[in-house]
mmCIF file of C-alpha atoms in Angstrom:
data_model
loop_
_atom_site.group_PDB
_atom_site.id
_atom_site.type_symbol
_atom_site.label_atom_id
_atom_site.label_comp_id
_atom_site.label_asym_id
_atom_site.label_seq_id
_atom_site.Cartn_x
_atom_site.Cartn_y
_atom_site.Cartn_z
ATOM 1 C CA MET U 14 8.809 -20.815 -26.609
ATOM 2 C CA SER U 15 11.533 -19.232 -28.708
ATOM 3 C CA ASN U 16 13.422 -16.177 -27.459
ATOM 4 C CA ILE U 17 11.772 -13.968 -30.085
ATOM 5 C CA LYS U 18 8.308 -15.072 -29.003
ATOM 6 C CA LYS U 19 9.240 -14.423 -25.363
ATOM 7 C CA ILE U 20 10.451 -10.927 -26.163
ATOM 8 C CA VAL U 21 7.299 -10.141 -28.145
ATOM 9 C CA PHE U 22 5.139 -11.508 -25.334
ATOM 10 C CA VAL U 23 6.997 -9.476 -22.681
ATOM 11 C CA LEU U 24 6.823 -6.306 -24.741
ATOM 12 C CA SER U 25 3.136 -6.804 -25.476
ATOM 13 C CA PHE U 26 2.392 -7.370 -21.779
ATOM 14 C CA SER U 27 4.391 -4.288 -20.807
ATOM 15 C CA PHE U 28 2.495 -2.185 -23.335
ATOM 16 C CA PHE U 29 -0.921 -3.525 -22.391
ATOM 17 C CA SER U 30 -0.321 -3.345 -18.639
ATOM 18 C CA TYR U 31 -0.151 0.433 -18.919
ATOM 19 C CA SER U 32 -3.231 0.832 -21.071
ATOM 20 C CA SER U 33 -6.645 1.339 -19.516
ATOM 21 C CA SER U 34 -7.886 -2.002 -20.792
ATOM 22 C CA ALA U 35 -4.791 -3.996 -19.835
ATOM 23 C CA PHE U 36 -6.262 -7.457 -19.528
ATOM 24 C CA ALA U 37 -9.852 -6.508 -20.118
ATOM 25 C CA PRO U 38 -11.895 -9.699 -20.110
ATOM 26 C CA ASP U 39 -13.029 -9.409 -23.718
ATOM 27 C CA GLY U 40 -9.893 -8.265 -25.495
ATOM 28 C CA TYR U 41 -7.189 -10.474 -24.062
ATOM 29 C CA ALA U 42 -8.773 -13.859 -23.475
ATOM 30 C CA GLN U 43 -5.944 -15.647 -25.284
ATOM 31 C CA ILE U 44 -3.276 -13.974 -23.161
ATOM 32 C CA LYS U 45 -5.184 -14.776 -19.967
ATOM 33 C CA GLU U 46 -5.602 -18.390 -21.067
ATOM 34 C CA ASN U 47 -1.855 -18.674 -21.699
ATOM 35 C CA ILE U 48 -0.983 -17.068 -18.354
ATOM 36 C CA MET U 49 -3.447 -19.230 -16.463
ATOM 37 C CA HIS U 50 -1.547 -22.420 -17.274
ATOM 38 C CA ARG U 51 1.994 -21.156 -16.764
ATOM 39 C CA THR U 52 3.912 -21.411 -13.503
ATOM 40 C CA ASP U 53 6.996 -19.259 -14.095
ATOM 41 C CA ALA U 54 7.575 -16.204 -11.899
ATOM 42 C CA TYR U 55 6.573 -13.751 -14.615
ATOM 43 C CA ALA U 56 3.262 -15.547 -15.213
ATOM 44 C CA VAL U 57 2.533 -15.615 -11.471
ATOM 45 C CA LYS U 58 3.095 -11.857 -11.338
ATOM 46 C CA MET U 59 0.609 -11.410 -14.193
ATOM 47 C CA GLN U 60 -1.878 -13.777 -12.496
ATOM 48 C CA LYS U 61 -1.743 -11.566 -9.403
ATOM 49 C CA GLN U 62 -2.240 -8.445 -11.532
ATOM 50 C CA ILE U 63 -5.304 -9.936 -13.202
ATOM 51 C CA ALA U 64 -6.673 -10.907 -9.780
ATOM 52 C CA PHE U 65 -6.064 -7.383 -8.485
ATOM 53 C CA ASN U 66 -7.769 -5.881 -11.527
ATOM 54 C CA TYR U 67 -10.875 -7.973 -10.872
ATOM 55 C CA GLU U 68 -10.732 -7.254 -7.138
ATOM 56 C CA SER U 69 -10.510 -3.493 -7.620
ATOM 57 C CA GLY U 70 -12.376 -3.063 -10.907
ATOM 58 C CA GLU U 71 -9.390 -1.275 -12.423
ATOM 59 C CA ASN U 72 -7.802 -1.292 -15.888
ATOM 60 C CA GLY U 73 -11.000 -2.035 -17.768
ATOM 61 C CA PHE U 74 -12.033 -4.987 -15.605
ATOM 62 C CA PRO U 75 -15.416 -5.274 -13.961
ATOM 63 C CA LEU U 76 -15.446 -5.463 -10.176
ATOM 64 C CA ASP U 77 -15.754 -9.239 -9.767
ATOM 65 C CA LYS U 78 -14.687 -10.852 -6.484
ATOM 66 C CA LYS U 79 -15.371 -14.376 -7.773
ATOM 67 C CA SER U 80 -12.969 -13.899 -10.686
ATOM 68 C CA ALA U 81 -10.436 -12.290 -8.345
ATOM 69 C CA LEU U 82 -10.613 -15.364 -6.118
ATOM 70 C CA LYS U 83 -10.074 -17.617 -9.131
ATOM 71 C CA TRP U 84 -6.925 -15.774 -10.203
ATOM 72 C CA TYR U 85 -5.519 -15.428 -6.682
ATOM 73 C CA LEU U 86 -6.023 -19.181 -6.256
ATOM 74 C CA ILE U 87 -4.120 -19.855 -9.478
ATOM 75 C CA ALA U 88 -1.214 -17.682 -8.318
ATOM 76 C CA PHE U 89 -1.287 -19.228 -4.839
ATOM 77 C CA ASN U 90 -1.190 -22.733 -6.294
ATOM 78 C CA ASN U 91 1.846 -21.598 -8.278
ATOM 79 C CA GLY U 92 3.680 -20.738 -5.061
ATOM 80 C CA ASP U 93 2.728 -17.140 -4.268
ATOM 81 C CA SER U 94 1.871 -16.896 -0.547
ATOM 82 C CA TYR U 95 0.643 -13.292 -0.883
ATOM 83 C CA SER U 96 -2.087 -14.520 -3.235
ATOM 84 C CA GLY U 97 -3.193 -16.966 -0.548
ATOM 85 C CA TYR U 98 -3.432 -14.055 1.872
ATOM 86 C CA LYS U 99 -5.484 -12.034 -0.623
ATOM 87 C CA TYR U 100 -7.714 -15.082 -1.208
ATOM 88 C CA ALA U 101 -8.278 -15.238 2.550
ATOM 89 C CA VAL U 102 -9.105 -11.523 2.809
ATOM 90 C CA ILE U 103 -11.661 -11.625 -0.001
ATOM 91 C CA SER U 104 -13.159 -14.834 1.398
ATOM 92 C CA LYS U 105 -13.677 -13.089 4.743
ATOM 93 C CA ASP U 106 -15.169 -10.043 3.009
ATOM 94 C CA ILE U 107 -17.764 -12.178 1.238
ATOM 95 C CA GLY U 108 -18.551 -14.151 4.394
ATOM 96 C CA ASN U 109 -16.739 -17.404 3.656
ATOM 97 C CA ILE U 110 -15.039 -17.818 7.036
ATOM 98 C CA ASN U 111 -13.941 -21.418 6.395
ATOM 99 C CA ASP U 112 -11.904 -20.412 3.324
ATOM 100 C CA PHE U 113 -10.639 -17.358 5.188
ATOM 101 C CA LEU U 114 -9.294 -19.492 8.026
ATOM 102 C CA SER U 115 -7.943 -22.181 5.718
ATOM 103 C CA PHE U 116 -6.087 -19.846 3.350
ATOM 104 C CA SER U 117 -4.796 -17.706 6.197
ATOM 105 C CA GLU U 118 -3.219 -20.802 7.740
ATOM 106 C CA LYS U 119 -1.846 -21.946 4.370
ATOM 107 C CA SER U 120 -0.265 -18.533 3.785
ATOM 108 C CA ILE U 121 1.142 -18.461 7.304
ATOM 109 C CA SER U 122 2.712 -21.863 6.680
ATOM 110 C CA GLN U 123 4.518 -20.189 3.747
ATOM 111 C CA ASN U 124 5.752 -17.434 6.103
ATOM 112 C CA ASN U 125 3.380 -14.713 4.922
ATOM 113 C CA LYS U 126 3.414 -12.044 7.656
ATOM 114 C CA ASN U 127 0.337 -10.247 6.279
ATOM 115 C CA ALA U 128 -1.773 -13.375 6.749
ATOM 116 C CA CYS U 129 -0.346 -13.873 10.212
ATOM 117 C CA PHE U 130 -1.302 -10.448 11.478
ATOM 118 C CA TYR U 131 -4.649 -10.386 9.667
ATOM 119 C CA LEU U 132 -5.674 -13.706 11.190
ATOM 120 C CA SER U 133 -4.456 -12.625 14.627
ATOM 121 C CA ASN U 134 -6.540 -9.463 14.367
ATOM 122 C CA TYR U 135 -9.555 -11.550 13.391
ATOM 123 C CA TYR U 136 -9.111 -13.672 16.510
ATOM 124 C CA ILE U 137 -8.754 -10.568 18.676
ATOM 125 C CA ASP U 138 -11.933 -9.084 17.167
ATOM 126 C CA GLU U 139 -13.790 -12.321 17.909
ATOM 127 C CA TYR U 140 -12.454 -12.240 21.459
ATOM 128 C CA LYS U 141 -13.700 -8.672 21.958
ATOM 129 C CA LYS U 142 -17.265 -9.648 21.027
ATOM 130 C CA ASP U 143 -17.648 -11.507 24.301
ATOM 131 C CA LEU U 144 -14.608 -11.621 26.528
ATOM 132 C CA PHE U 145 -15.873 -14.525 28.605
ATOM 133 C CA LEU U 146 -17.364 -16.796 25.969
ATOM 134 C CA ASN U 147 -14.661 -16.257 23.385
ATOM 135 C CA LYS U 148 -11.592 -16.646 25.598
ATOM 136 C CA LYS U 149 -10.194 -19.243 23.175
ATOM 137 C CA TYR U 150 -9.722 -16.539 20.537
ATOM 138 C CA ILE U 151 -7.115 -14.660 22.519
ATOM 139 C CA TYR U 152 -5.088 -17.861 22.727
ATOM 140 C CA LEU U 153 -5.545 -18.455 19.005
ATOM 141 C CA ALA U 154 -4.300 -14.911 18.329
ATOM 142 C CA ARG U 155 -1.247 -15.499 20.527
ATOM 143 C CA ASP U 156 -0.517 -18.847 18.901
ATOM 144 C CA THR U 157 -0.901 -17.386 15.419
ATOM 145 C CA LEU U 158 1.494 -14.534 16.183
ATOM 146 C CA SER U 159 4.021 -16.933 17.651
ATOM 147 C CA LYS U 160 4.120 -18.798 14.300
ATOM 148 C CA CYS U 161 5.363 -15.604 12.688
ATOM 149 C CA GLY U 162 7.701 -14.513 15.442
ATOM 150 C CA GLY U 163 5.397 -11.645 16.372
ATOM 151 C CA THR U 164 4.986 -12.240 20.089
ATOM 152 C CA ASP U 165 7.251 -11.579 23.047
ATOM 153 C CA GLN U 166 5.770 -14.413 25.075
ATOM 154 C CA GLU U 167 7.601 -17.675 25.331
#
């Protein structure tokens, strides 16, 4: 892409990101298609913004968790560990515990502290449901925190 095209693209994104219909699904399909297949840092930032817009229903986007998951997955696959954490959170919210656990671990492996503490809290909540039957969860919480340097135990 030539420098002029890059400048025009950046300026157009900056302008549209502040409008109420920033990446509204109907109006900016071409831009979204372009961003979807790019892996540079700027594109990943835009992928996360699109995901957030779908997740929150802001900036002219419908509230659509499935689309949010799609865009967070794209950003995660392009190296953004925070997007993996967000993918895990939404997966848990919609009841997909397997994806929640999987993406939490993947984000933790990329040193994402949010995923570490969120997963640890999940294990603690599971432990609290039945202290005797779910004893394994307290150990999972401890082990998860130790991966992120968040425990005093050796």
